[in-house]
Short mmCIF file of C-alpha atoms in Angstrom, two decimals:
data_model
loop_
_atom_site.label_atom_id
_atom_site.label_comp_id
_atom_site.label_asym_id
_atom_site.label_seq_id
_atom_site.Cartn_x
_atom_site.Cartn_y
_atom_site.Cartn_z
CA MET A 61 81.41 109.41 141.62
CA GLU A 62 78.71 107.28 140.00
CA ILE A 63 79.39 105.89 136.54
CA GLN A 64 76.48 107.72 134.93
CA ALA A 65 77.75 111.03 136.34
CA LEU A 66 81.17 110.31 134.83
CA ILE A 67 79.60 109.51 131.47
CA ASP A 68 77.70 112.80 131.57
CA GLN A 69 81.04 114.58 131.90
CA LEU A 70 82.49 112.96 128.75
CA ALA A 71 80.95 115.66 126.55
CA GLY A 72 82.25 118.51 128.71
CA PRO A 73 85.55 120.15 129.69
CA GLU A 74 86.33 117.45 132.29
CA SER A 75 86.16 114.64 129.72
CA ARG A 76 89.74 113.44 130.18
CA ALA A 77 89.44 113.04 133.94
CA ALA A 78 86.06 111.37 133.54
CA ALA A 79 87.49 108.94 130.98
CA ASP A 80 90.37 108.04 133.31
CA ALA A 81 87.92 107.40 136.13
CA LEU A 82 85.76 105.15 133.95
CA VAL A 83 88.82 103.15 132.92
CA ALA A 84 89.75 102.76 136.59
CA ALA A 85 86.21 101.54 137.33
CA GLY A 86 86.77 98.68 134.92
CA GLU A 87 84.05 96.11 134.26
CA PRO A 88 81.13 98.01 135.86
CA ALA A 89 81.72 100.84 133.38
CA VAL A 90 81.77 98.67 130.28
CA ARG A 91 78.09 98.40 129.39
CA PRO A 92 77.18 102.02 130.22
CA VAL A 93 80.07 103.25 128.05
CA LEU A 94 79.15 100.75 125.33
CA ALA A 95 75.61 102.14 125.30
CA VAL A 96 77.02 105.61 124.62
CA LEU A 97 79.24 104.22 121.87
CA CYS A 98 76.24 102.62 120.16
CA ASP A 99 74.05 105.73 120.45
CA GLU A 100 74.48 107.63 117.18
CA ASP A 101 72.69 110.64 118.72
CA SER A 102 74.90 110.85 121.81
CA PRO A 103 76.70 114.18 122.39
CA VAL A 104 79.78 112.17 123.40
CA ALA A 105 82.21 111.58 120.54
CA TRP A 106 82.12 107.90 119.64
CA THR A 107 85.92 107.75 119.67
CA THR A 108 85.86 108.77 123.32
CA GLY A 109 83.74 105.80 124.32
CA ALA A 110 85.66 103.43 122.07
CA THR A 111 89.00 104.52 123.52
CA ILE A 112 87.74 103.99 127.08
CA LEU A 113 86.66 100.44 126.19
CA ARG A 114 90.00 99.79 124.53
CA ARG A 115 91.79 100.84 127.70
CA ILE A 116 89.57 98.71 129.93
CA GLY A 117 90.59 95.70 127.86
CA LEU A 118 89.45 92.15 128.59
CA PRO A 119 86.22 92.97 130.48
CA ALA A 120 85.02 94.82 127.36
CA LEU A 121 85.71 91.95 124.93
CA ASP A 122 82.52 89.88 125.20
CA PRO A 123 80.15 92.88 125.44
CA LEU A 124 81.76 94.42 122.33
CA VAL A 125 81.40 91.14 120.44
CA GLU A 126 77.71 91.00 121.38
CA ALA A 127 77.16 94.61 120.33
CA MET A 128 78.98 94.13 117.04
CA ALA A 129 76.89 91.07 116.18
CA ALA A 130 73.63 92.83 117.06
CA ALA A 131 74.50 96.26 115.63
CA PRO A 132 71.40 97.87 114.08
CA THR A 133 73.43 99.93 111.57
CA ASP A 134 76.73 99.69 109.73
CA GLU A 135 77.94 102.75 111.65
CA VAL A 136 77.40 101.10 115.03
CA SER A 137 79.07 97.94 113.76
CA ARG A 138 82.05 99.99 112.57
CA ARG A 139 82.39 101.74 115.94
CA CYS A 140 82.29 98.46 117.84
CA GLY A 141 84.80 96.93 115.44
CA TRP A 142 87.20 99.83 115.95
CA ALA A 143 87.01 99.48 119.72
CA HIS A 144 87.35 95.69 119.48
CA CYS A 145 90.49 95.68 117.34
CA GLY A 146 92.32 97.96 119.79
CA LEU A 147 91.47 96.26 123.08
CA ARG A 148 94.45 96.15 125.43
CA ILE A 149 94.65 92.39 125.86
CA GLU A 150 98.05 90.75 126.08
CA ASP A 151 96.91 87.14 125.52
CA LEU A 152 95.65 86.94 121.93
CA ALA A 153 94.03 83.60 122.72
CA ALA A 154 91.21 85.58 124.34
CA PHE A 155 90.12 86.71 120.87
CA LEU A 156 90.04 83.25 119.27
CA PRO A 157 86.41 82.35 120.09
CA GLY A 158 85.45 85.26 117.82
CA LEU A 159 86.75 83.32 114.81
CA SER A 160 83.89 80.83 115.18
CA HIS A 161 81.19 83.32 116.17
CA PRO A 162 77.90 83.03 114.22
CA SER A 163 78.25 86.64 113.04
CA PRO A 164 80.51 87.12 109.99
CA LYS A 165 81.18 90.68 111.18
CA VAL A 166 82.66 89.32 114.39
CA ARG A 167 84.66 86.63 112.59
CA ALA A 168 86.10 89.15 110.14
CA ASN A 169 86.97 91.67 112.84
CA THR A 170 88.62 88.99 114.95
CA ALA A 171 90.77 88.03 111.98
CA TYR A 172 91.61 91.72 111.61
CA VAL A 173 92.75 91.83 115.26
CA LEU A 174 95.21 89.03 114.52
CA GLN A 175 96.22 90.70 111.26
CA LEU A 176 97.24 93.80 113.21
CA LYS A 177 99.45 91.70 115.49
CA GLY A 178 101.54 90.36 112.60
CA GLU A 179 104.19 87.82 113.60
CA ALA A 180 102.96 87.81 117.20
CA ALA A 181 99.86 85.97 115.98
CA LEU A 182 101.90 82.98 114.70
CA PRO A 183 100.95 80.71 117.65
CA HIS A 184 97.32 81.16 116.60
CA ALA A 185 97.86 80.46 112.89
CA PRO A 186 96.03 77.08 113.06
CA ALA A 187 92.87 78.84 114.25
CA LEU A 188 93.09 81.24 111.31
CA LEU A 189 93.84 78.47 108.82
CA ALA A 190 90.69 76.69 109.96
CA ARG A 191 88.68 79.68 108.66
CA LEU A 192 90.14 79.67 105.14
CA ASP A 193 86.98 77.93 103.98
CA ASP A 194 84.63 80.25 105.89
CA PRO A 195 81.27 80.50 104.08
CA ASP A 196 81.48 84.30 104.03
CA PRO A 197 83.79 85.73 101.32
CA ASP A 198 84.67 88.83 103.36
CA VAL A 199 85.77 86.64 106.26
CA ARG A 200 87.85 84.45 103.94
CA GLN A 201 89.59 87.52 102.55
CA ARG A 202 90.29 88.97 105.97
CA VAL A 203 91.64 85.62 107.17
CA ALA A 204 93.94 85.45 104.14
CA TRP A 205 95.23 88.96 104.87
CA ALA A 206 95.80 88.07 108.51
CA ILE A 207 97.80 84.97 107.58
CA GLY A 208 99.82 87.05 105.14
CA GLU A 209 100.75 89.54 107.86
CA ILE A 210 102.04 86.77 110.11
CA GLY A 211 104.88 86.30 107.66
CA PRO A 212 107.14 83.41 106.59
CA GLY A 213 106.65 81.52 109.85
CA VAL A 214 103.23 80.40 108.63
CA VAL A 215 104.60 78.75 105.46
CA PRO A 216 105.09 75.26 107.02
CA HIS A 217 101.47 75.31 108.24
CA LEU A 218 100.24 76.22 104.75
CA ARG A 219 102.36 73.56 103.09
CA ARG A 220 100.90 70.90 105.37
CA LEU A 221 97.44 72.18 104.50
CA ARG A 222 98.31 71.86 100.80
CA ARG A 223 98.92 68.12 101.33
CA SER A 224 95.60 67.60 103.10
CA ARG A 225 92.26 66.83 101.50
CA GLY A 226 89.40 69.20 100.83
CA ALA A 227 88.56 72.42 99.02
CA VAL A 228 90.70 74.50 101.37
CA ARG A 229 93.83 73.23 99.57
CA ARG A 230 93.30 75.67 96.70
CA ARG A 231 92.85 78.59 99.06
CA ALA A 232 96.03 77.55 100.86
CA LEU A 233 97.97 77.80 97.58
CA GLU A 234 96.78 81.37 97.05
CA VAL A 235 97.77 82.34 100.59
CA LEU A 236 101.17 80.65 100.20
CA ALA A 237 101.87 82.83 97.19
CA ALA A 238 100.62 85.90 99.04
CA VAL A 239 102.92 85.20 101.97
CA GLY A 240 106.13 84.34 100.14
CA GLY A 241 105.70 84.52 96.39
CA PRO A 242 107.08 81.71 94.20
CA SER A 243 109.79 80.83 96.72
CA ALA A 244 107.14 79.73 99.23
CA LEU A 245 105.83 77.05 96.85
CA ASP A 246 107.35 73.60 96.92
CA ASP A 247 108.35 71.77 93.73
CA ARG A 248 104.93 70.13 93.30
CA ASP A 249 103.05 73.40 93.57
CA LEU A 250 105.49 75.22 91.29
CA ALA A 251 105.02 72.50 88.67
CA LEU A 252 101.25 72.79 89.06
CA VAL A 253 101.27 76.56 88.55
CA ARG A 254 103.56 76.28 85.52
CA ARG A 255 101.30 73.65 83.91
CA LEU A 256 98.31 75.93 84.42
CA ILE A 257 100.17 78.84 82.83
CA ARG A 258 101.22 76.74 79.83
CA SER A 259 97.65 75.61 79.31
CA LYS A 260 96.45 79.21 79.16
CA LEU A 261 99.25 80.60 76.98
CA ALA A 262 98.02 78.95 73.80
CA THR A 263 94.58 80.53 73.86
CA GLU A 264 95.09 83.77 75.76
CA THR A 265 93.63 86.95 74.26
CA PRO A 266 95.20 90.34 75.08
CA GLU A 267 93.20 92.46 77.51
CA PRO A 268 93.25 96.20 78.21
CA MET A 269 95.67 97.02 81.03
CA HIS A 270 95.17 99.24 84.03
CA LEU A 271 98.03 101.71 83.73
CA CYS A 272 99.79 103.24 86.69
CA GLY A 273 103.55 103.50 86.47
CA THR A 274 106.13 103.51 83.71
CA TRP A 275 106.98 101.28 80.79
CA TYR A 276 109.31 101.05 77.79
CA ALA A 277 108.52 100.03 74.22
CA VAL A 278 111.01 98.76 71.64
CA PRO A 279 110.19 97.60 68.07
CA THR A 280 111.44 94.03 68.27
CA GLY A 281 110.38 90.48 69.04
CA ASP A 282 113.87 89.32 69.99
CA ARG A 283 113.27 88.29 73.62
CA ASP A 284 116.93 87.53 74.37
CA ALA A 285 118.03 90.91 73.04
CA VAL A 286 115.42 92.67 75.19
CA LEU A 287 116.48 90.82 78.32
CA ASP A 288 120.13 91.64 77.65
CA ALA A 289 119.50 95.32 76.86
CA PHE A 290 117.45 95.85 80.01
CA GLY A 291 119.78 93.87 82.28
CA LEU A 292 117.15 91.24 83.07
CA SER A 293 117.51 87.55 83.92
CA ASP A 294 115.62 84.41 84.95
CA PRO A 295 112.62 84.95 82.65
CA GLU A 296 109.60 82.96 83.77
CA PRO A 297 106.88 82.39 81.13
CA VAL A 298 103.57 83.86 82.28
CA THR A 299 100.21 84.83 80.88
CA MET A 300 99.72 88.47 79.95
CA ARG A 301 97.12 88.70 82.69
CA LEU A 302 99.63 87.45 85.27
CA GLY A 303 102.31 89.87 84.05
CA ALA A 304 99.96 92.83 84.26
CA SER A 305 98.80 91.68 87.70
CA ALA A 306 102.40 91.51 88.93
CA TRP A 307 103.25 94.99 87.64
CA ASN A 308 100.19 96.58 89.20
CA GLN A 309 100.54 94.75 92.50
CA ASP A 310 104.23 95.54 92.86
CA HIS A 311 103.52 99.26 92.51
CA HIS A 312 100.39 99.42 94.64
CA VAL A 313 101.23 97.25 97.65
CA TRP A 314 103.33 98.80 100.40
CA GLY A 315 105.89 96.99 102.47
CA GLY A 316 109.06 94.98 101.97
CA ASP A 317 112.50 95.93 100.75
CA HIS A 318 112.68 96.73 97.03
CA ARG A 319 109.07 95.66 96.58
CA SER A 320 108.57 97.60 93.36
CA CYS A 321 111.92 97.07 91.64
CA ARG A 322 112.64 93.34 91.82
CA ARG A 323 110.99 92.26 88.58
CA VAL A 324 109.48 93.56 85.36
CA TYR A 325 106.79 92.34 83.04
CA VAL A 326 108.00 91.75 79.48
CA THR A 327 105.16 91.37 76.98
CA PRO A 328 105.05 89.25 73.85
CA ARG A 329 105.56 91.17 70.65
CA LEU A 330 102.36 93.24 70.39
CA ASP A 331 101.69 94.83 67.00
CA GLY A 332 105.44 94.74 66.42
CA TRP A 333 106.50 96.16 69.82
CA THR A 334 107.78 94.55 73.01
CA LEU A 335 106.76 96.44 76.13
CA VAL A 336 108.71 96.33 79.40
CA PHE A 337 106.65 97.33 82.46
CA GLY A 338 108.29 98.31 85.71
CA ASP A 339 111.69 99.54 86.78
CA PRO A 340 114.36 97.56 84.92
CA PHE A 341 117.05 100.07 85.91
CA PRO A 342 116.43 100.52 89.67
CA ASP A 343 118.19 103.60 91.00
CA HIS A 344 115.95 104.01 94.10
CA GLU A 345 115.60 107.74 93.55
CA ASP A 346 112.38 109.52 94.42
CA GLY A 347 110.52 110.81 91.39
CA ILE A 348 111.45 110.62 87.73
CA ASP A 349 115.06 111.27 86.70
CA ALA A 350 114.44 112.85 83.30
CA ALA A 351 118.10 112.81 82.26
CA ALA A 352 118.41 109.11 83.09
CA VAL A 353 115.24 108.28 81.13
CA GLN A 354 116.52 110.19 78.12
CA ASP A 355 119.94 108.53 78.24
CA ARG A 356 118.42 105.08 78.48
CA CYS A 357 116.11 105.71 75.55
CA ARG A 358 119.07 106.92 73.49
CA ASP A 359 121.08 103.81 74.36
CA LEU A 360 118.18 101.46 73.66
CA SER A 361 117.45 103.16 70.33
CA ARG A 362 121.00 102.52 69.16
CA ARG A 363 120.31 98.82 69.57
CA PHE A 364 116.70 98.60 68.42
CA GLY A 365 116.39 101.61 66.10
CA ALA A 366 113.83 103.28 68.37
CA ALA A 367 112.93 103.27 72.04
CA HIS A 368 109.95 104.80 73.81
CA TRP A 369 109.26 105.39 77.49
CA TYR A 370 105.81 106.19 78.89
CA GLY A 371 104.35 107.13 82.25
CA ALA A 372 100.82 107.37 83.61
CA SER A 373 99.17 107.57 87.01
CA CYS A 374 95.81 106.32 88.23
CA GLY A 375 95.99 108.65 91.23
CA ASP A 376 96.45 112.02 89.57
CA GLU A 377 96.89 113.66 86.16
CA TRP A 378 100.55 112.74 85.69
CA THR A 379 101.54 111.55 82.24
CA ALA A 380 104.84 111.58 80.35
CA TRP A 381 106.60 110.18 77.30
CA CYS A 382 110.04 110.00 75.73
CA VAL A 383 111.09 108.95 72.22
CA ALA A 384 114.58 108.29 70.89
CA GLU A 385 115.59 107.08 67.42
CA ASP A 386 118.96 105.84 66.23
CA GLY A 387 120.71 107.20 69.30
CA GLY A 388 119.15 110.66 69.18
CA LEU A 389 116.50 112.13 71.46
CA VAL A 390 113.38 113.10 69.49
CA ARG A 391 110.88 114.04 72.17
CA TYR A 392 110.57 114.28 75.95
CA TYR A 393 107.49 115.56 77.76
CA ASP A 394 106.30 115.47 81.38
CA VAL A 395 103.03 117.20 82.24
CA PHE A 396 104.41 118.23 85.65
CA GLU A 397 107.62 119.65 84.16
CA PRO A 398 106.47 121.31 80.92
CA ASP A 399 109.38 123.76 80.86
CA ASP A 400 111.78 120.82 80.50
CA GLN A 401 110.16 119.37 77.40
CA ILE A 402 112.37 118.63 74.39
CA GLY A 403 111.44 118.42 70.72
CA SER A 404 108.08 117.51 69.21
CA HIS A 405 106.42 114.46 67.66
CA PRO A 406 103.69 113.94 65.04
CA ALA A 407 101.83 111.63 67.44
CA GLU A 408 100.76 114.80 69.27
CA ASP A 409 99.26 116.43 66.17
CA GLY A 410 95.62 117.38 66.68
CA TYR A 411 95.90 117.18 70.46
CA VAL A 412 96.51 119.86 73.04
CA LEU A 413 99.28 119.17 75.53
CA PRO A 414 97.75 118.54 78.98
CA HIS A 415 99.59 121.39 80.72
CA ASP A 416 98.09 123.91 78.30
CA ASP A 417 94.76 125.35 79.46
CA ALA A 418 92.82 125.84 76.25
CA PHE A 419 89.63 127.01 78.02
CA PRO A 420 88.84 130.72 78.37
CA ASP A 421 89.06 132.24 81.85
CA ASP A 422 85.28 132.60 82.16
CA ALA A 423 84.46 129.09 80.88
CA PHE A 424 83.17 127.87 84.23
CA ASP A 425 81.67 131.06 85.64
CA GLY A 426 78.49 130.32 87.57
CA VAL A 427 79.28 126.63 88.09
CA GLU A 428 79.46 125.47 91.70
CA VAL A 429 82.88 124.12 92.58
CA ASN A 430 81.44 120.95 94.13
CA ASP A 431 78.87 120.27 91.41
CA SER A 432 80.78 117.75 89.33
CA ALA A 433 77.85 117.01 87.00
CA ALA A 434 77.40 120.70 86.15
CA PHE A 435 81.16 121.14 85.71
CA GLN A 436 81.34 118.17 83.36
CA ALA A 437 78.36 119.37 81.33
CA ARG A 438 79.90 122.85 80.96
CA TYR A 439 83.29 121.33 80.09
CA PHE A 440 81.93 119.35 77.16
CA GLN A 441 79.70 122.20 76.02
CA VAL A 442 82.57 124.72 75.89
CA LYS A 443 84.90 122.14 74.37
CA GLU A 444 82.43 121.47 71.56
CA ASP A 445 81.48 125.11 71.02
CA LEU A 446 85.09 126.27 70.74
CA GLY A 447 86.45 123.19 68.98
CA ILE A 448 89.03 122.53 71.72
CA PRO A 449 91.04 119.37 70.91
CA ASP A 450 91.38 116.41 73.22
CA GLU A 451 94.36 116.39 75.57
CA CYS A 452 97.32 114.24 74.65
CA HIS A 453 98.15 111.47 77.11
CA ALA A 454 100.74 108.71 77.20
CA THR A 455 98.07 106.30 75.98
CA SER A 456 96.92 108.44 73.04
CA PHE A 457 100.54 109.14 72.11
CA ALA A 458 101.39 105.43 72.30
CA ALA A 459 98.34 104.50 70.22
CA ARG A 460 99.84 106.47 67.33
CA ALA A 461 103.56 105.95 67.94
CA SER A 462 103.78 102.35 69.20
CA VAL A 463 101.00 100.40 70.98
CA ASP A 464 98.53 101.53 73.63
CA PRO A 465 98.43 99.00 76.51
CA SER A 466 95.05 100.28 77.67
CA ALA A 467 93.51 99.34 74.30
CA LEU A 468 94.82 95.79 73.88
CA GLY A 469 92.24 93.31 72.63
CA PRO A 470 91.43 90.47 70.25
CA GLU A 471 92.60 92.53 67.26
CA THR A 472 96.10 92.97 68.73
CA SER A 473 98.76 90.94 66.92
CA VAL A 474 100.65 88.69 69.36
CA GLN A 475 103.92 86.89 68.73
CA GLY A 476 105.69 84.87 71.41
CA HIS A 477 104.73 84.85 75.07
CA ALA A 478 104.99 87.08 78.12
CA ALA A 479 107.55 86.73 80.91
CA LEU A 480 108.38 88.01 84.35
CA ALA A 481 112.11 88.69 84.62
CA LEU A 482 114.33 89.71 87.51
CA THR A 483 116.19 93.01 87.78
CA SER A 484 119.45 93.48 89.66
CA CYS A 485 117.37 93.95 92.84
CA GLY A 486 115.39 90.80 92.08
CA ARG A 487 118.56 88.76 91.74
CA ARG A 488 119.44 89.78 95.29
CA HIS A 489 116.01 89.59 96.90
CA GLY A 490 113.94 87.26 94.72
CA HIS A 491 110.35 87.73 93.61
CA PRO A 492 108.22 89.77 96.02
CA PRO A 493 105.35 88.03 97.82
CA GLY A 494 101.86 88.22 96.43
CA ALA A 495 99.20 86.05 94.81
CA LEU A 496 98.68 86.97 91.16
CA GLU A 497 95.90 86.44 88.63
CA ILE A 498 96.68 83.76 86.06
#
């Protein structure tokens, strides 16, 4: 059957057989199928054409590169890129010319192909390293990600690059940290990073933190006592920006054993409180163990007079807090488990607890579910008309009871310096990989 007749069948009930026949046809089918892939008005699903090209493999490589470079729209470019990154080609060297293609789209997608191959791309690491100084920032980022996915085997290549000349040396340091964390840096680079941190510590101003995760607060500036009470060791002086970067990265990057529980960020004394971000007591349980949180706050409060624990999420409405004083539990609240709350606290006065719906049942009658602007306008109107208080959140509670990390700024009193310290998991596995802001 002619190729065009097979393509015509791709939108009908015989699409699977037609696709198999086109794959068997090989190179002669590539450009006709590619034309369908690039036609945004075609009745054939674009994934059908892309999958056929993937299965054909090497004969589709150069035509896909050409189409990607010349794509008239972002959608066509995306389709070609999806087909390109899944081509069934055993020898990865076939992709390497794409790293030096004039089109940044092609260069970036070629780096992505190698990124997907992980450790198998190690023989081609030099070709990727040569693009670390690519003039296009998106390509540079994709190349860095690809090198990171290759894993520890690329470290010797990066270290040699660090001892070369040229602007790429700085980029190589960032990628080294991304691949292996502090342990991937040699003594010279570790000394360099520590000097940079020391130079910034003296003049650093607190900045508002992005909050997603849990943290403790204790009213002390005794760093040694905090490290001992939380079972931490090997404190490394860092800027507050670096500490916050580590906490957020550890909880938002997937992959690696114990990625989120190896280290914690210990702040300087901020308005009289030291904050400990992360999981200093790793138990590797899913979810929040309320009883364990309460017990730890009790224990910590016996030592420091008071101990607070807070939780917030950037992905949903979760928020929680716990307060203990002199060994006794004062307050525990979790918006997702309101029936388990314990006690009360004056920091909540004037707020409504977030699980309580203070709006009348008909408050949003007539508002389209998908009209967010209309919903927001009605929300504020009803809230003002009825005098409904603001909802309490871990941040608003902390602003009254201790210190709100999301509101740090030049007016925040700072004593001492920040540190990254290892937990019991960190002592076994070391710092996780990742380049951090300084």
